[in-house]
Short mmCIF file of C-alpha atoms in Angstrom, two decimals:
data_model
loop_
_atom_site.label_atom_id
_atom_site.label_comp_id
_atom_site.label_asym_id
_atom_site.label_seq_id
_atom_site.Cartn_x
_atom_site.Cartn_y
_atom_site.Cartn_z
CA MET A 109 0.00 0.00 0.00
CA SER A 110 1.34 3.43 -0.94
CA SER A 111 1.74 6.26 1.54
CA PHE A 112 -0.51 9.29 1.43
CA ASP A 113 -0.63 12.77 2.96
CA VAL A 114 -3.53 14.52 4.72
CA THR A 115 -3.61 18.16 5.80
CA LYS A 116 -7.14 18.38 7.23
CA LEU A 117 -10.33 16.48 7.91
CA VAL A 118 -13.48 17.71 6.16
CA ILE A 119 -16.80 16.32 7.43
CA PHE A 120 -19.77 16.61 5.10
CA GLN A 121 -23.03 16.23 7.02
CA SER A 122 -26.49 15.95 5.48
CA LEU A 123 -28.99 14.71 8.04
CA GLU A 124 -32.57 15.69 8.79
CA SER A 125 -33.40 17.93 11.78
CA HIS A 126 -34.78 15.10 13.92
CA GLU A 127 -31.78 12.82 13.37
CA ILE A 128 -28.72 12.36 15.57
CA LYS A 129 -26.00 14.65 14.24
CA THR A 130 -23.14 12.17 14.09
CA GLY A 131 -21.06 14.72 12.17
CA ASP A 132 -21.33 17.26 15.01
CA ASP A 133 -20.34 14.57 17.49
CA LEU A 134 -17.33 13.60 15.39
CA LEU A 135 -16.20 17.22 15.04
CA LYS A 136 -16.20 17.73 18.81
CA TYR A 137 -14.45 14.42 19.42
CA VAL A 138 -11.67 14.99 16.90
CA GLU A 139 -11.09 18.57 18.10
CA ASN A 140 -10.81 17.30 21.68
CA GLU A 141 -8.43 14.48 20.72
CA ALA A 142 -6.27 16.91 18.78
CA SER A 143 -6.15 19.30 21.73
CA CYS A 144 -5.34 16.59 24.29
CA SER A 145 -2.55 15.16 22.15
CA ASN A 146 -1.19 18.56 21.04
CA SER A 147 -1.81 17.46 17.48
CA THR A 148 -2.16 19.89 14.60
CA PHE A 149 -5.02 18.19 12.80
CA PRO A 150 -7.44 20.80 11.39
CA VAL A 151 -11.03 19.67 11.12
CA GLU A 152 -14.09 21.40 9.70
CA LEU A 153 -17.77 20.53 9.44
CA VAL A 154 -19.75 21.39 6.32
CA ASN A 155 -23.54 21.06 6.47
CA ILE A 156 -25.25 20.48 3.12
CA GLU A 157 -28.83 19.76 2.05
CA ASN A 158 -28.48 18.54 -1.54
CA PHE A 159 -26.06 17.50 -4.27
CA LEU A 160 -25.67 21.03 -5.63
CA GLN A 161 -24.34 22.24 -2.28
CA PHE A 162 -22.08 19.20 -2.10
CA GLU A 163 -20.76 19.94 -5.58
CA ILE A 164 -20.08 23.61 -4.72
CA GLN A 165 -18.14 22.64 -1.58
CA MET A 166 -16.18 20.00 -3.48
CA ARG A 167 -15.23 22.60 -6.10
CA ASN A 168 -14.03 24.85 -3.26
CA LEU A 169 -11.83 22.03 -1.98
CA LEU A 170 -10.58 21.46 -5.52
CA LYS A 171 -9.52 25.10 -5.71
CA GLN A 172 -7.77 24.88 -2.34
CA ALA A 173 -5.95 21.73 -3.40
CA SER A 174 -4.84 23.26 -6.70
CA GLU A 175 -3.80 26.64 -5.31
CA GLN A 176 -2.77 25.93 -1.71
CA GLY A 177 -1.77 22.27 -1.79
CA ILE A 178 -4.31 21.12 0.81
CA VAL A 179 -5.06 17.40 0.95
CA PRO A 180 -8.40 16.78 2.67
CA LEU A 181 -9.57 13.54 4.18
CA LEU A 182 -13.24 13.46 3.20
CA HIS A 183 -15.70 12.10 5.74
CA ILE A 184 -19.34 11.86 4.61
CA GLU A 185 -22.16 11.63 7.15
CA CYS A 186 -25.51 11.08 5.45
CA HIS A 187 -27.72 8.24 4.26
CA GLY A 188 -26.72 5.86 1.52
CA ASN A 189 -28.46 3.51 -0.86
CA LYS A 190 -26.93 0.51 -2.58
CA GLU A 191 -28.30 1.42 -6.01
CA ASP A 192 -29.09 5.15 -5.79
CA GLY A 193 -25.94 6.40 -4.05
CA LEU A 194 -25.99 9.18 -1.45
CA GLU A 195 -29.21 10.48 0.07
CA PHE A 196 -29.30 14.10 1.26
CA SER A 197 -31.32 15.76 4.02
CA ASN A 198 -33.83 17.28 1.59
CA GLY A 199 -34.71 13.79 0.32
CA SER A 200 -32.78 14.04 -2.96
CA THR A 201 -30.22 11.48 -4.10
CA THR A 202 -27.17 11.36 -6.32
CA SER A 203 -25.51 8.39 -7.95
CA TRP A 204 -22.21 6.88 -6.90
CA SER A 205 -20.88 7.78 -10.35
CA ASP A 206 -21.75 11.48 -9.85
CA VAL A 207 -19.91 11.43 -6.52
CA ALA A 208 -16.95 9.70 -8.18
CA ALA A 209 -16.76 12.38 -10.88
CA LEU A 210 -16.19 14.99 -8.16
CA THR A 211 -13.76 12.93 -6.10
CA ALA A 212 -11.75 12.05 -9.22
CA ASP A 213 -11.10 15.73 -9.90
CA LEU A 214 -10.07 16.27 -6.28
CA ASN A 215 -7.91 13.15 -6.33
CA ALA A 216 -6.12 14.53 -9.38
CA ALA A 217 -5.54 17.87 -7.65
CA THR A 218 -4.12 16.12 -4.58
CA HIS A 219 -1.77 14.00 -6.74
CA CYS A 220 -3.67 10.81 -5.90
CA ASN A 221 -3.77 11.32 -2.13
CA LEU A 222 -7.53 11.53 -1.59
CA PHE A 223 -8.99 9.24 1.07
CA VAL A 224 -12.77 9.06 1.49
CA VAL A 225 -14.75 7.73 4.47
CA PHE A 226 -18.39 6.95 3.73
CA SER A 227 -20.02 6.90 7.16
CA CYS A 228 -23.37 5.90 5.75
CA CYS A 229 -25.33 2.77 4.89
CA TYR A 230 -23.89 0.93 1.88
CA GLY A 231 -21.00 3.40 1.58
CA ALA A 232 -18.57 0.72 0.42
CA HIS A 233 -20.61 0.32 -2.78
CA PHE A 234 -18.72 3.38 -4.00
CA LEU A 235 -15.91 0.89 -4.64
CA MET A 236 -17.51 -0.07 -7.92
CA GLN A 237 -16.44 3.36 -9.20
CA LEU A 238 -12.76 2.53 -8.62
CA SER A 239 -12.85 0.16 -11.57
CA SER A 240 -15.17 2.13 -13.85
CA HIS A 241 -13.44 1.80 -17.23
CA LEU A 242 -10.06 1.83 -15.43
CA LYS A 243 -9.43 5.45 -16.42
CA ARG A 244 -8.40 7.52 -13.41
CA ALA A 245 -8.77 6.57 -9.75
CA PRO A 246 -11.56 8.58 -8.07
CA ALA A 247 -9.76 8.12 -4.74
CA LEU A 248 -6.62 6.56 -3.34
CA GLY A 249 -8.58 4.82 -0.61
CA VAL A 250 -12.21 4.21 0.35
CA LEU A 251 -13.66 3.17 3.70
CA GLY A 252 -17.29 2.30 4.40
CA PRO A 253 -19.83 -0.42 5.22
CA PHE A 254 -21.48 -2.71 2.68
CA GLU A 255 -24.75 -2.91 4.61
CA THR A 256 -26.93 -0.86 6.98
CA VAL A 257 -25.14 0.94 9.82
CA TYR A 258 -26.64 2.68 12.87
CA PRO A 259 -25.66 5.93 14.69
CA ASP A 260 -24.27 4.21 17.79
CA GLU A 261 -22.19 1.89 15.58
CA ILE A 262 -20.90 4.89 13.62
CA ARG A 263 -19.88 6.72 16.80
CA LYS A 264 -18.02 3.79 18.30
CA ALA A 265 -16.20 2.90 15.10
CA MET A 266 -15.32 6.42 13.99
CA PHE A 267 -14.22 7.66 17.39
CA GLY A 268 -11.72 4.82 17.65
CA PHE A 269 -10.58 5.25 14.05
CA TYR A 270 -9.85 8.96 14.41
CA LYS A 271 -8.30 8.58 17.85
CA SER A 272 -5.56 6.42 16.32
CA LEU A 273 -5.29 8.70 13.31
CA VAL A 274 -5.21 12.03 15.17
CA ALA A 275 -3.60 11.25 18.51
CA ASP A 276 -1.20 8.50 17.40
CA ASN A 277 -0.78 9.31 13.69
CA ASP A 278 -1.13 5.58 13.10
CA PHE A 279 -3.24 4.76 10.05
CA ALA A 280 -2.61 1.02 10.23
CA ASN A 281 -3.80 0.86 13.84
CA ALA A 282 -6.80 3.04 12.99
CA VAL A 283 -7.85 0.56 10.31
CA THR A 284 -7.25 -2.42 12.59
CA HIS A 285 -9.51 -0.85 15.22
CA LEU A 286 -12.24 -0.28 12.67
CA LYS A 287 -12.11 -3.81 11.30
CA ASN A 288 -12.50 -5.14 14.85
CA GLN A 289 -15.79 -3.28 15.30
CA ASN A 290 -18.82 -5.52 14.94
CA LEU A 291 -21.80 -4.23 13.00
CA SER A 292 -25.35 -5.52 13.28
CA SER A 293 -25.14 -6.21 9.54
CA GLY A 294 -22.03 -6.56 7.39
CA TYR A 295 -18.70 -4.98 8.25
CA TRP A 296 -16.48 -1.94 7.67
CA HIS A 297 -14.48 -2.34 4.50
CA LEU A 298 -11.26 -0.61 3.46
CA GLU A 299 -9.93 -0.75 -0.08
CA MET A 300 -6.93 1.02 -1.53
CA ALA A 301 -6.86 1.84 -5.24
CA GLU A 302 -3.76 -0.30 -5.89
CA GLU A 303 -5.47 -3.41 -4.56
CA TRP A 304 -8.67 -2.68 -6.44
CA TYR A 305 -6.87 -1.96 -9.73
CA GLU A 306 -4.93 -5.21 -9.51
CA MET A 307 -7.99 -7.27 -8.65
CA THR A 308 -10.01 -5.68 -11.46
CA VAL A 309 -7.29 -6.14 -14.09
CA LEU A 310 -6.67 -9.78 -13.21
CA SER A 311 -10.40 -10.51 -13.21
CA MET A 312 -10.77 -8.79 -16.58
CA ILE A 313 -7.94 -10.85 -18.07
CA LYS A 314 -9.41 -14.13 -16.84
CA ASN A 315 -12.96 -13.31 -17.98
CA GLU A 316 -12.36 -11.33 -21.16
CA TYR A 317 -8.86 -12.11 -22.44
CA SER A 318 -9.01 -15.89 -22.66
CA ASN A 319 -8.19 -17.46 -26.01
CA ASP A 320 -11.72 -18.84 -26.33
CA VAL A 321 -13.32 -15.44 -25.77
CA PHE A 322 -11.02 -13.73 -28.26
CA GLU A 323 -11.47 -16.50 -30.82
CA GLN A 324 -15.22 -15.93 -30.69
CA ARG A 325 -14.85 -12.15 -30.79
CA ALA A 326 -12.40 -12.27 -33.70
CA ARG A 327 -14.70 -14.53 -35.73
CA GLU A 328 -17.65 -12.19 -35.13
CA ILE A 329 -15.60 -9.23 -36.35
CA PHE A 330 -14.35 -11.25 -39.32
CA LYS A 331 -17.96 -12.06 -40.33
CA GLN A 332 -19.05 -8.44 -39.94
CA ASN A 333 -16.13 -7.21 -42.05
CA LYS A 334 -16.84 -9.83 -44.70
CA LYS A 335 -20.41 -8.56 -45.03
CA ARG A 336 -18.99 -5.10 -45.67
CA SER A 337 -16.52 -6.51 -48.18
CA GLN A 338 -13.67 -5.68 -45.80
CA TYR A 339 -11.33 -8.69 -45.81
CA ILE A 340 -9.08 -8.73 -42.74
CA SER A 341 -7.63 -12.06 -41.70
CA LEU A 342 -8.40 -13.67 -38.35
CA GLY A 343 -4.70 -13.53 -37.53
CA ASN A 344 -4.55 -9.76 -38.07
CA ILE A 345 -7.65 -9.21 -35.95
CA LYS A 346 -6.12 -11.22 -33.08
CA ARG A 347 -2.82 -9.35 -33.38
CA TYR A 348 -4.71 -6.06 -33.18
CA PHE A 349 -6.40 -7.08 -29.92
CA LYS A 350 -3.17 -8.45 -28.51
CA ALA A 351 -1.41 -5.13 -29.19
CA LYS A 352 -4.12 -3.33 -27.21
CA ASN A 353 -3.73 -5.61 -24.18
CA HIS A 354 -0.13 -4.87 -23.22
CA ASP A 355 -0.65 -1.53 -21.43
CA LEU A 356 -2.39 -2.76 -18.28
CA TYR A 357 0.75 -2.25 -16.20
CA GLY A 358 2.18 0.45 -18.51
CA THR A 359 0.28 3.39 -19.95
CA ASP A 360 -3.06 2.37 -18.41
CA PHE A 361 -1.43 2.04 -14.98
CA ASP A 362 0.26 5.45 -15.32
CA THR A 363 -3.04 7.06 -16.26
CA TYR A 364 -5.02 5.46 -13.43
CA PHE A 365 -2.55 6.61 -10.78
CA PHE A 366 -1.87 10.04 -12.35
CA ILE A 367 1.77 9.21 -13.01
CA ASP A 368 1.46 10.84 -16.43
CA LYS A 369 0.43 14.08 -14.69
CA ASN A 370 2.58 13.71 -11.56
CA PRO A 371 5.85 11.88 -12.34
CA GLU A 372 6.74 11.86 -8.63
CA ASN A 373 4.01 9.23 -8.17
CA ARG A 374 6.08 6.71 -10.10
CA SER A 375 8.17 5.67 -7.09
CA ARG A 376 5.08 5.56 -4.82
CA PHE A 377 3.30 3.02 -6.98
CA GLU A 378 6.26 1.12 -8.47
CA GLY A 379 5.85 -1.78 -6.06
CA SER A 380 2.22 -2.19 -7.09
CA ARG A 381 3.16 -2.02 -10.77
CA LEU A 382 5.83 -4.71 -10.46
CA ARG A 383 3.53 -7.00 -8.49
CA LEU A 384 0.84 -6.66 -11.15
CA LYS A 385 3.34 -7.15 -13.97
CA ASN A 386 4.58 -10.38 -12.41
CA LYS A 387 1.04 -11.72 -12.04
CA ILE A 388 0.15 -10.82 -15.63
CA CYS A 389 3.35 -12.45 -16.89
CA ALA A 390 2.46 -15.60 -14.94
CA LEU A 391 -0.89 -15.71 -16.71
CA LYS A 392 0.77 -15.05 -20.06
CA VAL A 393 3.12 -18.04 -19.85
CA THR A 394 0.14 -20.37 -19.42
CA GLY A 395 -0.73 -19.67 -23.06
CA GLN A 396 -4.42 -19.45 -22.15
CA TYR A 397 -4.77 -15.69 -22.61
CA LEU A 398 -4.23 -13.25 -25.45
CA LEU A 399 -1.52 -11.11 -23.79
#
């Protein structure tokens, strides 16, 4: 797992008036922990009612990241839905993909250092956006539950997580604490972009790059071309696809982790690249995949 930098905690809260304000509670707790441990860990609470307000605040953070070099740790306190995404206090929703579009811009501005905590039901379903077309990572790391989570469970888990992070500056211990917290349904899940990229690429190779799959695809293209009086041999079609498959740990990897934009990221992610390259090469030598 690569290292990452954080300069402040930003809590987005969107809860109805009658609901327990877990964001307020977290703000007070983190400020107290920072004071008791003489830690310089700025924290701010941003109350929002809908996606438009969320978007405006995210654009403000984007500007701060671009102009001042701030690297926020985003913490989102609201409701979540497995299919619909985030639910705001005014009853509106926004898709996980819309959220990812905003976090991807901020992740780019922070040189791939953005970490997002979804303190809401089904927050970990945002993970599906990490592999969306394998273009650019919408976050370096994502933390959240896969199922329903309740206010008392949020308090207990998040207080312990941020105590280790703020007072002890120990991310590994913070994660260990969180994973040890039992939920009434499901569990807290952490995923870093390197792990997700590798898992997605290897799964894609096994499911889409097998010789059988490409044989069928090549024959379909050959038949379509023949109908159009475009005669391209099966061998040339396969060679074309094979040429497109070699960048998964090269250009595609550099793009996903912003190495093309931030060359200093190369050393951060080199270990992940080499591990993926070795696993792809191991699949290649089996002769079962078009690589």
